[in-house]
């Protein structure tokens, strides 16, 4: 049995994990072939150099739109998903700047 | 796919989908550098005999979103093109082992590419995964284990991301040492296709009258 303080601490930790933006890069065969790796590298360098704490970078499989790869999905803290298509390194840098730090999705790069 | 490292990344992605907790990659040259062998082994869910037979068929996939699956077929093609060989071993519930053998001198052998980067990205996004890498040639052997590496850097107060960054540089350095002369690289070499190293190499080659720099 844990004490109340311990439980409260766990809840705090959970909150910080949940309060993160998740960046998932499509890294299936189609994504890799279309050049998802430099895109993911660009995200990693941006996150590291800017010291961003509220974002998690991860890989995902193919979501069935191979012709639009490299695809990047950003899930916000409240669960809204934004799908960016045909990403490049420069586009990734802009998404970090405007979406991850600024909070507004970059409309021009999305699937709509 | 233009690099062997990208193929490895793709196969590792399969392993992750299969729910593996441990993936081991072995890259070695054999027979006085004549052959290059790549083995990717995992402890995922494995395949039954029926699936195993169809695994290298491009129109076979485990996913519902589309009807083609090109990962394994392309890796196989890359190996067969050089005159090499490709095997797949798997047991349901135990794991899978993918072996590809390349003939080193063949013009069709793809450059090994940025292997460190592949490990860096996989380590970054799958923190619990136990990744190991073994490189061996006549020049030496190198073993790398992601969990031990991260732990030892964590003692020095480095974050997971810093550790992954260090791992990339470390692996690439070792690849260079162990495979340097063994892998005469065309089109990008160890730096991969994504840097302008190709143009630089081409310039070098032209300046030296077509002879590769010593």
PDB file of C-alpha atoms in Angstrom:
ATOM      1  CA  UNK A   1       0.000   0.000   0.000  1.00  0.00           C
ATOM      2  CA  UNK A   2       1.358   3.377  -0.965  1.00  0.00           C
ATOM      3  CA  UNK A   3       1.032   6.518   1.114  1.00  0.00           C
ATOM      4  CA  UNK A   4      -1.121   9.407  -0.006  1.00  0.00           C
ATOM      5  CA  UNK A   5       1.920  11.512  -0.908  1.00  0.00           C
ATOM      6  CA  UNK A   6       3.300   8.746  -3.077  1.00  0.00           C
ATOM      7  CA  UNK A   7      -0.015   8.369  -4.869  1.00  0.00           C
ATOM      8  CA  UNK A   8      -0.213  12.084  -5.422  1.00  0.00           C
ATOM      9  CA  UNK A   9       3.291  12.087  -6.849  1.00  0.00           C
ATOM     10  CA  UNK A  10       2.357   9.290  -9.243  1.00  0.00           C
ATOM     11  CA  UNK A  11      -0.659  11.290 -10.364  1.00  0.00           C
ATOM     12  CA  UNK A  12       1.535  14.322 -10.981  1.00  0.00           C
ATOM     13  CA  UNK A  13       3.925  12.205 -13.064  1.00  0.00           C
ATOM     14  CA  UNK A  14       1.034  10.778 -15.049  1.00  0.00           C
ATOM     15  CA  UNK A  15      -0.181  14.268 -15.772  1.00  0.00           C
ATOM     16  CA  UNK A  16       3.140  15.331 -17.225  1.00  0.00           C
ATOM     17  CA  UNK A  17       3.280  12.298 -19.486  1.00  0.00           C
ATOM     18  CA  UNK A  18      -0.280  12.896 -20.629  1.00  0.00           C
ATOM     19  CA  UNK A  19       0.374  16.613 -21.138  1.00  0.00           C
ATOM     20  CA  UNK A  20       2.730  15.985 -23.998  1.00  0.00           C
ATOM     21  CA  UNK A  21       2.421  16.376 -27.714  1.00  0.00           C
ATOM     22  CA  UNK A  22       3.224  13.156 -29.517  1.00  0.00           C
ATOM     23  CA  UNK A  23       4.940  13.373 -32.889  1.00  0.00           C
ATOM     24  CA  UNK A  24       4.644  10.090 -34.781  1.00  0.00           C
ATOM     25  CA  UNK A  25       6.558   9.679 -38.013  1.00  0.00           C
ATOM     26  CA  UNK A  26       5.369   7.031 -40.487  1.00  0.00           C
ATOM     27  CA  UNK A  27       8.268   4.575 -40.649  1.00  0.00           C
ATOM     28  CA  UNK A  28       6.897   1.631 -42.583  1.00  0.00           C
ATOM     29  CA  UNK A  29       8.455   0.489 -45.858  1.00  0.00           C
ATOM     30  CA  UNK A  30       6.616   3.205 -47.797  1.00  0.00           C
ATOM     31  CA  UNK A  31       7.661   5.931 -45.379  1.00  0.00           C
ATOM     32  CA  UNK A  32      11.310   4.934 -45.271  1.00  0.00           C
ATOM     33  CA  UNK A  33      11.465   4.695 -49.054  1.00  0.00           C
ATOM     34  CA  UNK A  34       9.871   8.137 -49.404  1.00  0.00           C
ATOM     35  CA  UNK A  35      12.476   9.671 -47.081  1.00  0.00           C
ATOM     36  CA  UNK A  36      10.977   9.625 -43.594  1.00  0.00           C
ATOM     37  CA  UNK A  37      14.370   9.232 -41.984  1.00  0.00           C
ATOM     38  CA  UNK A  38      15.733  12.726 -42.687  1.00  0.00           C
ATOM     39  CA  UNK A  39      12.372  14.093 -41.546  1.00  0.00           C
ATOM     40  CA  UNK A  40      12.603  12.245 -38.244  1.00  0.00           C
ATOM     41  CA  UNK A  41      16.226  13.347 -37.857  1.00  0.00           C
ATOM     42  CA  UNK A  42      15.156  16.912 -38.386  1.00  0.00           C
ATOM     43  CA  UNK A  43      12.505  16.580 -35.641  1.00  0.00           C
ATOM     44  CA  UNK A  44      15.056  15.011 -33.280  1.00  0.00           C
ATOM     45  CA  UNK A  45      17.621  17.775 -33.829  1.00  0.00           C
ATOM     46  CA  UNK A  46      15.011  20.507 -33.456  1.00  0.00           C
ATOM     47  CA  UNK A  47      13.700  18.998 -30.210  1.00  0.00           C
ATOM     48  CA  UNK A  48      17.209  18.621 -28.843  1.00  0.00           C
ATOM     49  CA  UNK A  49      18.610  22.001 -29.843  1.00  0.00           C
ATOM     50  CA  UNK A  50      15.531  23.890 -28.678  1.00  0.00           C
ATOM     51  CA  UNK A  51      15.359  21.796 -25.496  1.00  0.00           C
ATOM     52  CA  UNK A  52      11.672  21.028 -25.969  1.00  0.00           C
ATOM     53  CA  UNK A  53      10.233  19.104 -23.023  1.00  0.00           C
ATOM     54  CA  UNK A  54       6.552  18.813 -23.942  1.00  0.00           C
ATOM     55  CA  UNK A  55       6.984  16.618 -27.019  1.00  0.00           C
ATOM     56  CA  UNK A  56       7.584  12.942 -27.543  1.00  0.00           C
ATOM     57  CA  UNK A  57       8.997  11.635 -30.813  1.00  0.00           C
ATOM     58  CA  UNK A  58       7.984   8.189 -31.964  1.00  0.00           C
ATOM     59  CA  UNK A  59       7.544   5.995 -35.019  1.00  0.00           C
ATOM     60  CA  UNK A  60       4.343   4.559 -36.366  1.00  0.00           C
ATOM     61  CA  UNK A  61       3.405   2.082 -39.062  1.00  0.00           C
ATOM     62  CA  UNK A  62       1.745   2.735 -42.398  1.00  0.00           C
ATOM     63  CA  UNK A  63      -1.686   4.328 -42.186  1.00  0.00           C
ATOM     64  CA  UNK A  64      -2.659   3.380 -45.728  1.00  0.00           C
ATOM     65  CA  UNK A  65      -1.858   6.569 -47.640  1.00  0.00           C
ATOM     66  CA  UNK A  66       1.478   5.512 -49.067  1.00  0.00           C
ATOM     67  CA  UNK A  67       1.342   8.024 -51.918  1.00  0.00           C
ATOM     68  CA  UNK A  68       1.339  10.886 -49.400  1.00  0.00           C
ATOM     69  CA  UNK A  69       4.390   9.698 -47.433  1.00  0.00           C
ATOM     70  CA  UNK A  70       6.407  10.873 -45.497  1.00  0.00           C
ATOM     71  CA  UNK A  71       3.472  11.337 -43.127  1.00  0.00           C
ATOM     72  CA  UNK A  72       3.779  12.853 -39.671  1.00  0.00           C
ATOM     73  CA  UNK A  73       0.972  12.798 -37.120  1.00  0.00           C
ATOM     74  CA  UNK A  74       0.975  15.231 -34.228  1.00  0.00           C
ATOM     75  CA  UNK A  75      -1.346  14.391 -31.343  1.00  0.00           C
ATOM     76  CA  UNK A  76      -1.980  17.370 -29.085  1.00  0.00           C
ATOM     77  CA  UNK A  77      -2.428  17.247 -25.320  1.00  0.00           C
ATOM     78  CA  UNK A  78      -6.218  17.141 -25.714  1.00  0.00           C
ATOM     79  CA  UNK A  79      -6.077  14.292 -28.231  1.00  0.00           C
ATOM     80  CA  UNK A  80      -6.641  16.187 -31.480  1.00  0.00           C
ATOM     81  CA  UNK A  81      -4.701  14.715 -34.340  1.00  0.00           C
ATOM     82  CA  UNK A  82      -3.099  16.673 -37.135  1.00  0.00           C
ATOM     83  CA  UNK A  83      -1.788  14.755 -40.116  1.00  0.00           C
ATOM     84  CA  UNK A  84       1.004  16.347 -42.102  1.00  0.00           C
ATOM     85  CA  UNK A  85       1.718  14.902 -45.523  1.00  0.00           C
ATOM     86  CA  UNK A  86       4.692  14.925 -47.914  1.00  0.00           C
ATOM     87  CA  UNK A  87       7.037  16.182 -45.212  1.00  0.00           C
ATOM     88  CA  UNK A  88      10.584  17.398 -45.703  1.00  0.00           C
ATOM     89  CA  UNK A  89      13.303  18.498 -43.309  1.00  0.00           C
ATOM     90  CA  UNK A  90      12.428  22.184 -43.690  1.00  0.00           C
ATOM     91  CA  UNK A  91       8.727  21.545 -43.239  1.00  0.00           C
ATOM     92  CA  UNK A  92       9.530  19.571 -40.080  1.00  0.00           C
ATOM     93  CA  UNK A  93      11.465  22.510 -38.656  1.00  0.00           C
ATOM     94  CA  UNK A  94       8.507  24.795 -39.336  1.00  0.00           C
ATOM     95  CA  UNK A  95       6.048  22.367 -37.720  1.00  0.00           C
ATOM     96  CA  UNK A  96       8.203  22.305 -34.577  1.00  0.00           C
ATOM     97  CA  UNK A  97       8.352  26.083 -34.492  1.00  0.00           C
ATOM     98  CA  UNK A  98       4.694  26.812 -35.174  1.00  0.00           C
ATOM     99  CA  UNK A  99       2.815  23.758 -33.923  1.00  0.00           C
ATOM    100  CA  UNK A 100       4.874  22.258 -31.103  1.00  0.00           C
ATOM    101  CA  UNK A 101       6.074  25.576 -29.691  1.00  0.00           C
ATOM    102  CA  UNK A 102       3.429  27.937 -31.043  1.00  0.00           C
ATOM    103  CA  UNK A 103       0.410  25.679 -30.692  1.00  0.00           C
ATOM    104  CA  UNK A 104      -1.187  26.383 -34.073  1.00  0.00           C
ATOM    105  CA  UNK A 105      -1.114  23.618 -36.709  1.00  0.00           C
ATOM    106  CA  UNK A 106       0.504  24.514 -40.028  1.00  0.00           C
ATOM    107  CA  UNK A 107      -2.559  24.288 -42.295  1.00  0.00           C
ATOM    108  CA  UNK A 108      -0.722  24.225 -45.638  1.00  0.00           C
ATOM    109  CA  UNK A 109       1.032  20.945 -44.870  1.00  0.00           C
ATOM    110  CA  UNK A 110      -1.983  19.002 -43.610  1.00  0.00           C
ATOM    111  CA  UNK A 111      -3.971  16.353 -45.467  1.00  0.00           C
ATOM    112  CA  UNK A 112      -7.049  18.525 -46.044  1.00  0.00           C
TER     113      UNK A 112
ATOM    114  CA  UNK B   1      15.392   1.789 -50.621  1.00  0.00           C
ATOM    115  CA  UNK B   2      18.928   2.793 -51.374  1.00  0.00           C
ATOM    116  CA  UNK B   3      20.860   1.748 -48.300  1.00  0.00           C
ATOM    117  CA  UNK B   4      21.246  -1.499 -46.415  1.00  0.00           C
ATOM    118  CA  UNK B   5      20.770   0.455 -43.189  1.00  0.00           C
ATOM    119  CA  UNK B   6      17.289   1.463 -44.348  1.00  0.00           C
ATOM    120  CA  UNK B   7      16.451  -2.170 -45.081  1.00  0.00           C
ATOM    121  CA  UNK B   8      17.602  -3.070 -41.582  1.00  0.00           C
ATOM    122  CA  UNK B   9      15.429  -0.311 -40.174  1.00  0.00           C
ATOM    123  CA  UNK B  10      12.441  -1.646 -42.076  1.00  0.00           C
ATOM    124  CA  UNK B  11      12.974  -5.197 -40.842  1.00  0.00           C
ATOM    125  CA  UNK B  12      13.405  -3.880 -37.296  1.00  0.00           C
ATOM    126  CA  UNK B  13      10.087  -2.118 -37.691  1.00  0.00           C
ATOM    127  CA  UNK B  14       8.510  -5.494 -38.549  1.00  0.00           C
ATOM    128  CA  UNK B  15      10.010  -6.924 -35.378  1.00  0.00           C
ATOM    129  CA  UNK B  16       8.572  -4.093 -33.320  1.00  0.00           C
ATOM    130  CA  UNK B  17       5.131  -4.690 -34.824  1.00  0.00           C
ATOM    131  CA  UNK B  18       5.531  -8.356 -33.886  1.00  0.00           C
ATOM    132  CA  UNK B  19       5.857  -7.261 -30.262  1.00  0.00           C
ATOM    133  CA  UNK B  20       9.534  -7.989 -29.695  1.00  0.00           C
ATOM    134  CA  UNK B  21      11.359  -6.847 -26.612  1.00  0.00           C
ATOM    135  CA  UNK B  22      14.784  -7.728 -27.953  1.00  0.00           C
ATOM    136  CA  UNK B  23      16.190  -7.238 -31.450  1.00  0.00           C
ATOM    137  CA  UNK B  24      19.677  -8.194 -32.374  1.00  0.00           C
ATOM    138  CA  UNK B  25      21.374  -7.127 -35.585  1.00  0.00           C
ATOM    139  CA  UNK B  26      24.553  -8.761 -36.775  1.00  0.00           C
ATOM    140  CA  UNK B  27      26.574  -7.460 -39.701  1.00  0.00           C
ATOM    141  CA  UNK B  28      29.646  -9.402 -40.675  1.00  0.00           C
ATOM    142  CA  UNK B  29      31.930 -10.006 -43.593  1.00  0.00           C
ATOM    143  CA  UNK B  30      32.915 -13.550 -44.388  1.00  0.00           C
ATOM    144  CA  UNK B  31      35.313 -15.402 -46.612  1.00  0.00           C
ATOM    145  CA  UNK B  32      38.023 -12.669 -46.658  1.00  0.00           C
ATOM    146  CA  UNK B  33      35.468  -9.894 -47.194  1.00  0.00           C
ATOM    147  CA  UNK B  34      33.931 -11.595 -50.194  1.00  0.00           C
ATOM    148  CA  UNK B  35      30.514 -11.885 -48.572  1.00  0.00           C
ATOM    149  CA  UNK B  36      28.572  -9.504 -46.396  1.00  0.00           C
ATOM    150  CA  UNK B  37      26.019 -11.060 -44.109  1.00  0.00           C
ATOM    151  CA  UNK B  38      23.215  -9.255 -42.314  1.00  0.00           C
ATOM    152  CA  UNK B  39      21.147 -11.054 -39.685  1.00  0.00           C
ATOM    153  CA  UNK B  40      18.201  -9.509 -37.880  1.00  0.00           C
ATOM    154  CA  UNK B  41      16.842 -11.615 -35.049  1.00  0.00           C
ATOM    155  CA  UNK B  42      13.948 -10.879 -32.703  1.00  0.00           C
ATOM    156  CA  UNK B  43      11.843 -12.530 -30.026  1.00  0.00           C
ATOM    157  CA  UNK B  44       8.488 -11.399 -31.384  1.00  0.00           C
ATOM    158  CA  UNK B  45       5.386 -13.413 -32.134  1.00  0.00           C
ATOM    159  CA  UNK B  46       6.939 -15.348 -35.026  1.00  0.00           C
ATOM    160  CA  UNK B  47       5.140 -16.871 -38.010  1.00  0.00           C
ATOM    161  CA  UNK B  48       3.618 -20.256 -38.718  1.00  0.00           C
ATOM    162  CA  UNK B  49       4.793 -22.292 -41.718  1.00  0.00           C
ATOM    163  CA  UNK B  50       1.984 -21.093 -43.951  1.00  0.00           C
ATOM    164  CA  UNK B  51       2.785 -17.403 -43.357  1.00  0.00           C
ATOM    165  CA  UNK B  52       6.501 -18.060 -43.618  1.00  0.00           C
ATOM    166  CA  UNK B  53       6.095 -19.433 -47.136  1.00  0.00           C
ATOM    167  CA  UNK B  54       4.212 -16.342 -48.229  1.00  0.00           C
ATOM    168  CA  UNK B  55       6.334 -13.812 -46.349  1.00  0.00           C
ATOM    169  CA  UNK B  56       8.470 -12.813 -49.316  1.00  0.00           C
ATOM    170  CA  UNK B  57       5.512 -12.559 -51.659  1.00  0.00           C
ATOM    171  CA  UNK B  58       4.940  -8.841 -52.339  1.00  0.00           C
ATOM    172  CA  UNK B  59       1.183  -9.324 -52.302  1.00  0.00           C
ATOM    173  CA  UNK B  60       1.239 -10.705 -48.795  1.00  0.00           C
ATOM    174  CA  UNK B  61       0.843  -8.452 -45.784  1.00  0.00           C
ATOM    175  CA  UNK B  62      -0.464  -8.707 -42.249  1.00  0.00           C
ATOM    176  CA  UNK B  63      -2.166  -5.363 -42.482  1.00  0.00           C
ATOM    177  CA  UNK B  64      -5.685  -4.480 -43.464  1.00  0.00           C
ATOM    178  CA  UNK B  65      -4.997  -0.980 -44.793  1.00  0.00           C
ATOM    179  CA  UNK B  66      -3.468  -2.171 -48.063  1.00  0.00           C
ATOM    180  CA  UNK B  67      -2.868  -5.372 -49.964  1.00  0.00           C
ATOM    181  CA  UNK B  68       0.859  -5.147 -50.661  1.00  0.00           C
ATOM    182  CA  UNK B  69       3.772  -5.605 -48.282  1.00  0.00           C
ATOM    183  CA  UNK B  70       7.166  -4.800 -49.753  1.00  0.00           C
ATOM    184  CA  UNK B  71       9.565  -4.827 -46.815  1.00  0.00           C
ATOM    185  CA  UNK B  72      10.869  -8.400 -46.924  1.00  0.00           C
ATOM    186  CA  UNK B  73      10.528  -8.813 -50.732  1.00  0.00           C
ATOM    187  CA  UNK B  74      12.689  -5.733 -51.343  1.00  0.00           C
ATOM    188  CA  UNK B  75      15.346  -6.884 -48.891  1.00  0.00           C
ATOM    189  CA  UNK B  76      15.388 -10.273 -50.575  1.00  0.00           C
ATOM    190  CA  UNK B  77      15.625  -8.680 -54.026  1.00  0.00           C
ATOM    191  CA  UNK B  78      18.560  -6.514 -52.919  1.00  0.00           C
ATOM    192  CA  UNK B  79      20.420  -9.613 -51.732  1.00  0.00           C
ATOM    193  CA  UNK B  80      19.578 -11.820 -54.726  1.00  0.00           C
ATOM    194  CA  UNK B  81      20.585  -9.064 -57.185  1.00  0.00           C
ATOM    195  CA  UNK B  82      24.151  -9.162 -55.939  1.00  0.00           C
ATOM    196  CA  UNK B  83      24.237 -12.925 -56.389  1.00  0.00           C
ATOM    197  CA  UNK B  84      23.724 -13.485 -52.699  1.00  0.00           C
ATOM    198  CA  UNK B  85      21.125 -15.388 -50.768  1.00  0.00           C
ATOM    199  CA  UNK B  86      18.230 -14.833 -48.391  1.00  0.00           C
ATOM    200  CA  UNK B  87      16.756 -17.030 -45.661  1.00  0.00           C
ATOM    201  CA  UNK B  88      13.906 -16.658 -43.286  1.00  0.00           C
ATOM    202  CA  UNK B  89      13.554 -18.740 -40.139  1.00  0.00           C
ATOM    203  CA  UNK B  90      10.691 -18.447 -37.756  1.00  0.00           C
ATOM    204  CA  UNK B  91       8.829 -20.285 -35.081  1.00  0.00           C
ATOM    205  CA  UNK B  92       5.419 -19.306 -33.825  1.00  0.00           C
ATOM    206  CA  UNK B  93       5.768 -17.727 -30.395  1.00  0.00           C
ATOM    207  CA  UNK B  94       9.567 -17.778 -30.380  1.00  0.00           C
ATOM    208  CA  UNK B  95      10.706 -15.188 -32.872  1.00  0.00           C
ATOM    209  CA  UNK B  96      12.052 -14.670 -36.344  1.00  0.00           C
ATOM    210  CA  UNK B  97      15.484 -14.571 -37.902  1.00  0.00           C
ATOM    211  CA  UNK B  98      16.109 -12.869 -41.232  1.00  0.00           C
ATOM    212  CA  UNK B  99      19.426 -13.582 -42.934  1.00  0.00           C
ATOM    213  CA  UNK B 100      20.603 -11.846 -46.078  1.00  0.00           C
ATOM    214  CA  UNK B 101      23.917 -12.553 -47.753  1.00  0.00           C
ATOM    215  CA  UNK B 102      25.386 -10.067 -50.221  1.00  0.00           C
ATOM    216  CA  UNK B 103      28.289 -10.510 -52.599  1.00  0.00           C
ATOM    217  CA  UNK B 104      30.499  -7.652 -51.576  1.00  0.00           C
ATOM    218  CA  UNK B 105      32.132  -6.724 -54.857  1.00  0.00           C
ATOM    219  CA  UNK B 106      28.924  -6.770 -56.868  1.00  0.00           C
ATOM    220  CA  UNK B 107      28.018  -3.456 -58.477  1.00  0.00           C
ATOM    221  CA  UNK B 108      24.468  -3.979 -57.225  1.00  0.00           C
ATOM    222  CA  UNK B 109      25.400  -4.140 -53.578  1.00  0.00           C
ATOM    223  CA  UNK B 110      23.879  -1.110 -51.941  1.00  0.00           C
ATOM    224  CA  UNK B 111      26.026   1.048 -49.658  1.00  0.00           C
ATOM    225  CA  UNK B 112      25.712   0.194 -45.992  1.00  0.00           C
ATOM    226  CA  UNK B 113      24.495   3.685 -45.158  1.00  0.00           C
ATOM    227  CA  UNK B 114      24.061   5.420 -41.874  1.00  0.00           C
ATOM    228  CA  UNK B 115      23.661   2.469 -39.516  1.00  0.00           C
ATOM    229  CA  UNK B 116      24.176   4.583 -36.391  1.00  0.00           C
ATOM    230  CA  UNK B 117      21.301   6.822 -37.341  1.00  0.00           C
ATOM    231  CA  UNK B 118      18.959   3.847 -37.704  1.00  0.00           C
ATOM    232  CA  UNK B 119      19.809   2.774 -34.168  1.00  0.00           C
ATOM    233  CA  UNK B 120      19.498   6.335 -32.931  1.00  0.00           C
ATOM    234  CA  UNK B 121      15.959   6.717 -34.272  1.00  0.00           C
ATOM    235  CA  UNK B 122      14.814   3.321 -33.041  1.00  0.00           C
ATOM    236  CA  UNK B 123      16.288   3.929 -29.590  1.00  0.00           C
ATOM    237  CA  UNK B 124      14.623   7.310 -29.448  1.00  0.00           C
ATOM    238  CA  UNK B 125      11.125   6.094 -30.140  1.00  0.00           C
ATOM    239  CA  UNK B 126      11.199   2.715 -28.383  1.00  0.00           C
ATOM    240  CA  UNK B 127      12.781   3.300 -25.015  1.00  0.00           C
ATOM    241  CA  UNK B 128      12.099  -0.141 -23.552  1.00  0.00           C
ATOM    242  CA  UNK B 129      13.458  -2.058 -26.483  1.00  0.00           C
ATOM    243  CA  UNK B 130      16.663  -3.996 -26.002  1.00  0.00           C
ATOM    244  CA  UNK B 131      18.661  -3.433 -29.179  1.00  0.00           C
ATOM    245  CA  UNK B 132      21.948  -5.075 -29.806  1.00  0.00           C
ATOM    246  CA  UNK B 133      24.362  -4.745 -32.670  1.00  0.00           C
ATOM    247  CA  UNK B 134      27.332  -6.868 -33.533  1.00  0.00           C
ATOM    248  CA  UNK B 135      29.790  -5.949 -36.243  1.00  0.00           C
ATOM    249  CA  UNK B 136      32.558  -8.281 -37.211  1.00  0.00           C
ATOM    250  CA  UNK B 137      35.166  -8.583 -39.909  1.00  0.00           C
ATOM    251  CA  UNK B 138      38.812  -9.611 -40.123  1.00  0.00           C
ATOM    252  CA  UNK B 139      39.691  -6.253 -38.596  1.00  0.00           C
ATOM    253  CA  UNK B 140      37.804  -6.815 -35.395  1.00  0.00           C
ATOM    254  CA  UNK B 141      34.554  -7.293 -33.574  1.00  0.00           C
ATOM    255  CA  UNK B 142      32.282  -4.686 -32.026  1.00  0.00           C
ATOM    256  CA  UNK B 143      29.266  -5.302 -29.814  1.00  0.00           C
ATOM    257  CA  UNK B 144      26.748  -2.735 -28.767  1.00  0.00           C
ATOM    258  CA  UNK B 145      23.792  -3.102 -26.421  1.00  0.00           C
ATOM    259  CA  UNK B 146      21.390  -0.199 -26.119  1.00  0.00           C
ATOM    260  CA  UNK B 147      20.219  -0.834 -22.549  1.00  0.00           C
ATOM    261  CA  UNK B 148      23.747  -1.056 -21.106  1.00  0.00           C
ATOM    262  CA  UNK B 149      24.819   1.969 -23.114  1.00  0.00           C
ATOM    263  CA  UNK B 150      21.912   4.090 -21.883  1.00  0.00           C
ATOM    264  CA  UNK B 151      22.390   2.932 -18.297  1.00  0.00           C
ATOM    265  CA  UNK B 152      26.075   3.757 -18.242  1.00  0.00           C
ATOM    266  CA  UNK B 153      25.402   7.228 -19.628  1.00  0.00           C
ATOM    267  CA  UNK B 154      22.519   7.743 -17.212  1.00  0.00           C
ATOM    268  CA  UNK B 155      25.062   7.410 -14.384  1.00  0.00           C
ATOM    269  CA  UNK B 156      26.802  10.437 -15.814  1.00  0.00           C
ATOM    270  CA  UNK B 157      23.519  12.314 -15.834  1.00  0.00           C
ATOM    271  CA  UNK B 158      22.826  12.156 -19.563  1.00  0.00           C
ATOM    272  CA  UNK B 159      19.241  11.970 -20.742  1.00  0.00           C
ATOM    273  CA  UNK B 160      17.879   9.249 -22.987  1.00  0.00           C
ATOM    274  CA  UNK B 161      18.060  11.529 -25.996  1.00  0.00           C
ATOM    275  CA  UNK B 162      21.691  12.486 -25.346  1.00  0.00           C
ATOM    276  CA  UNK B 163      22.535   8.808 -24.995  1.00  0.00           C
ATOM    277  CA  UNK B 164      20.883   8.039 -28.320  1.00  0.00           C
ATOM    278  CA  UNK B 165      22.837  10.847 -29.977  1.00  0.00           C
ATOM    279  CA  UNK B 166      26.108   9.494 -28.561  1.00  0.00           C
ATOM    280  CA  UNK B 167      25.188   5.997 -29.709  1.00  0.00           C
ATOM    281  CA  UNK B 168      24.830   7.204 -33.291  1.00  0.00           C
ATOM    282  CA  UNK B 169      28.315   8.695 -33.405  1.00  0.00           C
ATOM    283  CA  UNK B 170      29.785   5.710 -31.570  1.00  0.00           C
ATOM    284  CA  UNK B 171      28.268   3.115 -33.899  1.00  0.00           C
ATOM    285  CA  UNK B 172      29.238   4.992 -37.042  1.00  0.00           C
ATOM    286  CA  UNK B 173      32.812   5.320 -35.825  1.00  0.00           C
ATOM    287  CA  UNK B 174      32.983   1.577 -35.224  1.00  0.00           C
ATOM    288  CA  UNK B 175      31.396   0.746 -38.595  1.00  0.00           C
ATOM    289  CA  UNK B 176      34.102   2.812 -40.241  1.00  0.00           C
ATOM    290  CA  UNK B 177      36.881   1.058 -38.331  1.00  0.00           C
ATOM    291  CA  UNK B 178      35.613  -2.439 -38.916  1.00  0.00           C
ATOM    292  CA  UNK B 179      34.388  -2.236 -42.498  1.00  0.00           C
ATOM    293  CA  UNK B 180      36.542   0.502 -43.952  1.00  0.00           C
ATOM    294  CA  UNK B 181      38.496  -1.379 -46.568  1.00  0.00           C
ATOM    295  CA  UNK B 182      36.025  -4.218 -46.781  1.00  0.00           C
ATOM    296  CA  UNK B 183      33.240  -2.138 -48.225  1.00  0.00           C
ATOM    297  CA  UNK B 184      34.313  -0.067 -51.194  1.00  0.00           C
ATOM    298  CA  UNK B 185      31.331   2.238 -51.117  1.00  0.00           C
ATOM    299  CA  UNK B 186      29.582   3.680 -54.099  1.00  0.00           C
ATOM    300  CA  UNK B 187      26.979   6.411 -53.955  1.00  0.00           C
ATOM    301  CA  UNK B 188      27.243   7.900 -50.503  1.00  0.00           C
ATOM    302  CA  UNK B 189      28.983   5.178 -48.551  1.00  0.00           C
ATOM    303  CA  UNK B 190      28.908   5.256 -44.809  1.00  0.00           C
ATOM    304  CA  UNK B 191      27.389   8.718 -44.697  1.00  0.00           C
ATOM    305  CA  UNK B 192      24.347   7.497 -46.539  1.00  0.00           C
ATOM    306  CA  UNK B 193      22.427   8.905 -49.432  1.00  0.00           C
ATOM    307  CA  UNK B 194      21.198  11.932 -47.599  1.00  0.00           C
ATOM    308  CA  UNK B 195      24.421  13.903 -47.493  1.00  0.00           C
ATOM    309  CA  UNK B 196      26.182  15.458 -50.441  1.00  0.00           C
ATOM    310  CA  UNK B 197      29.008  13.038 -49.981  1.00  0.00           C
ATOM    311  CA  UNK B 198      28.153  11.473 -53.331  1.00  0.00           C
ATOM    312  CA  UNK B 199      29.079  14.600 -55.250  1.00  0.00           C
ATOM    313  CA  UNK B 200      32.233  15.052 -53.202  1.00  0.00           C
ATOM    314  CA  UNK B 201      33.297  11.479 -53.928  1.00  0.00           C
ATOM    315  CA  UNK B 202      32.550  11.887 -57.597  1.00  0.00           C
ATOM    316  CA  UNK B 203      34.678  15.028 -57.707  1.00  0.00           C
ATOM    317  CA  UNK B 204      37.519  13.217 -55.976  1.00  0.00           C
ATOM    318  CA  UNK B 205      37.246  10.359 -58.412  1.00  0.00           C
ATOM    319  CA  UNK B 206      37.327  12.683 -61.421  1.00  0.00           C
ATOM    320  CA  UNK B 207      40.302  14.610 -60.107  1.00  0.00           C
ATOM    321  CA  UNK B 208      42.326  11.442 -59.596  1.00  0.00           C
ATOM    322  CA  UNK B 209      41.590  10.290 -63.121  1.00  0.00           C
ATOM    323  CA  UNK B 210      39.013   7.733 -62.110  1.00  0.00           C
ATOM    324  CA  UNK B 211      41.087   6.040 -59.445  1.00  0.00           C
ATOM    325  CA  UNK B 212      39.440   5.971 -56.047  1.00  0.00           C
ATOM    326  CA  UNK B 213      41.384   7.990 -53.457  1.00  0.00           C
ATOM    327  CA  UNK B 214      43.910   5.863 -51.596  1.00  0.00           C
TER     328      UNK B 214
END
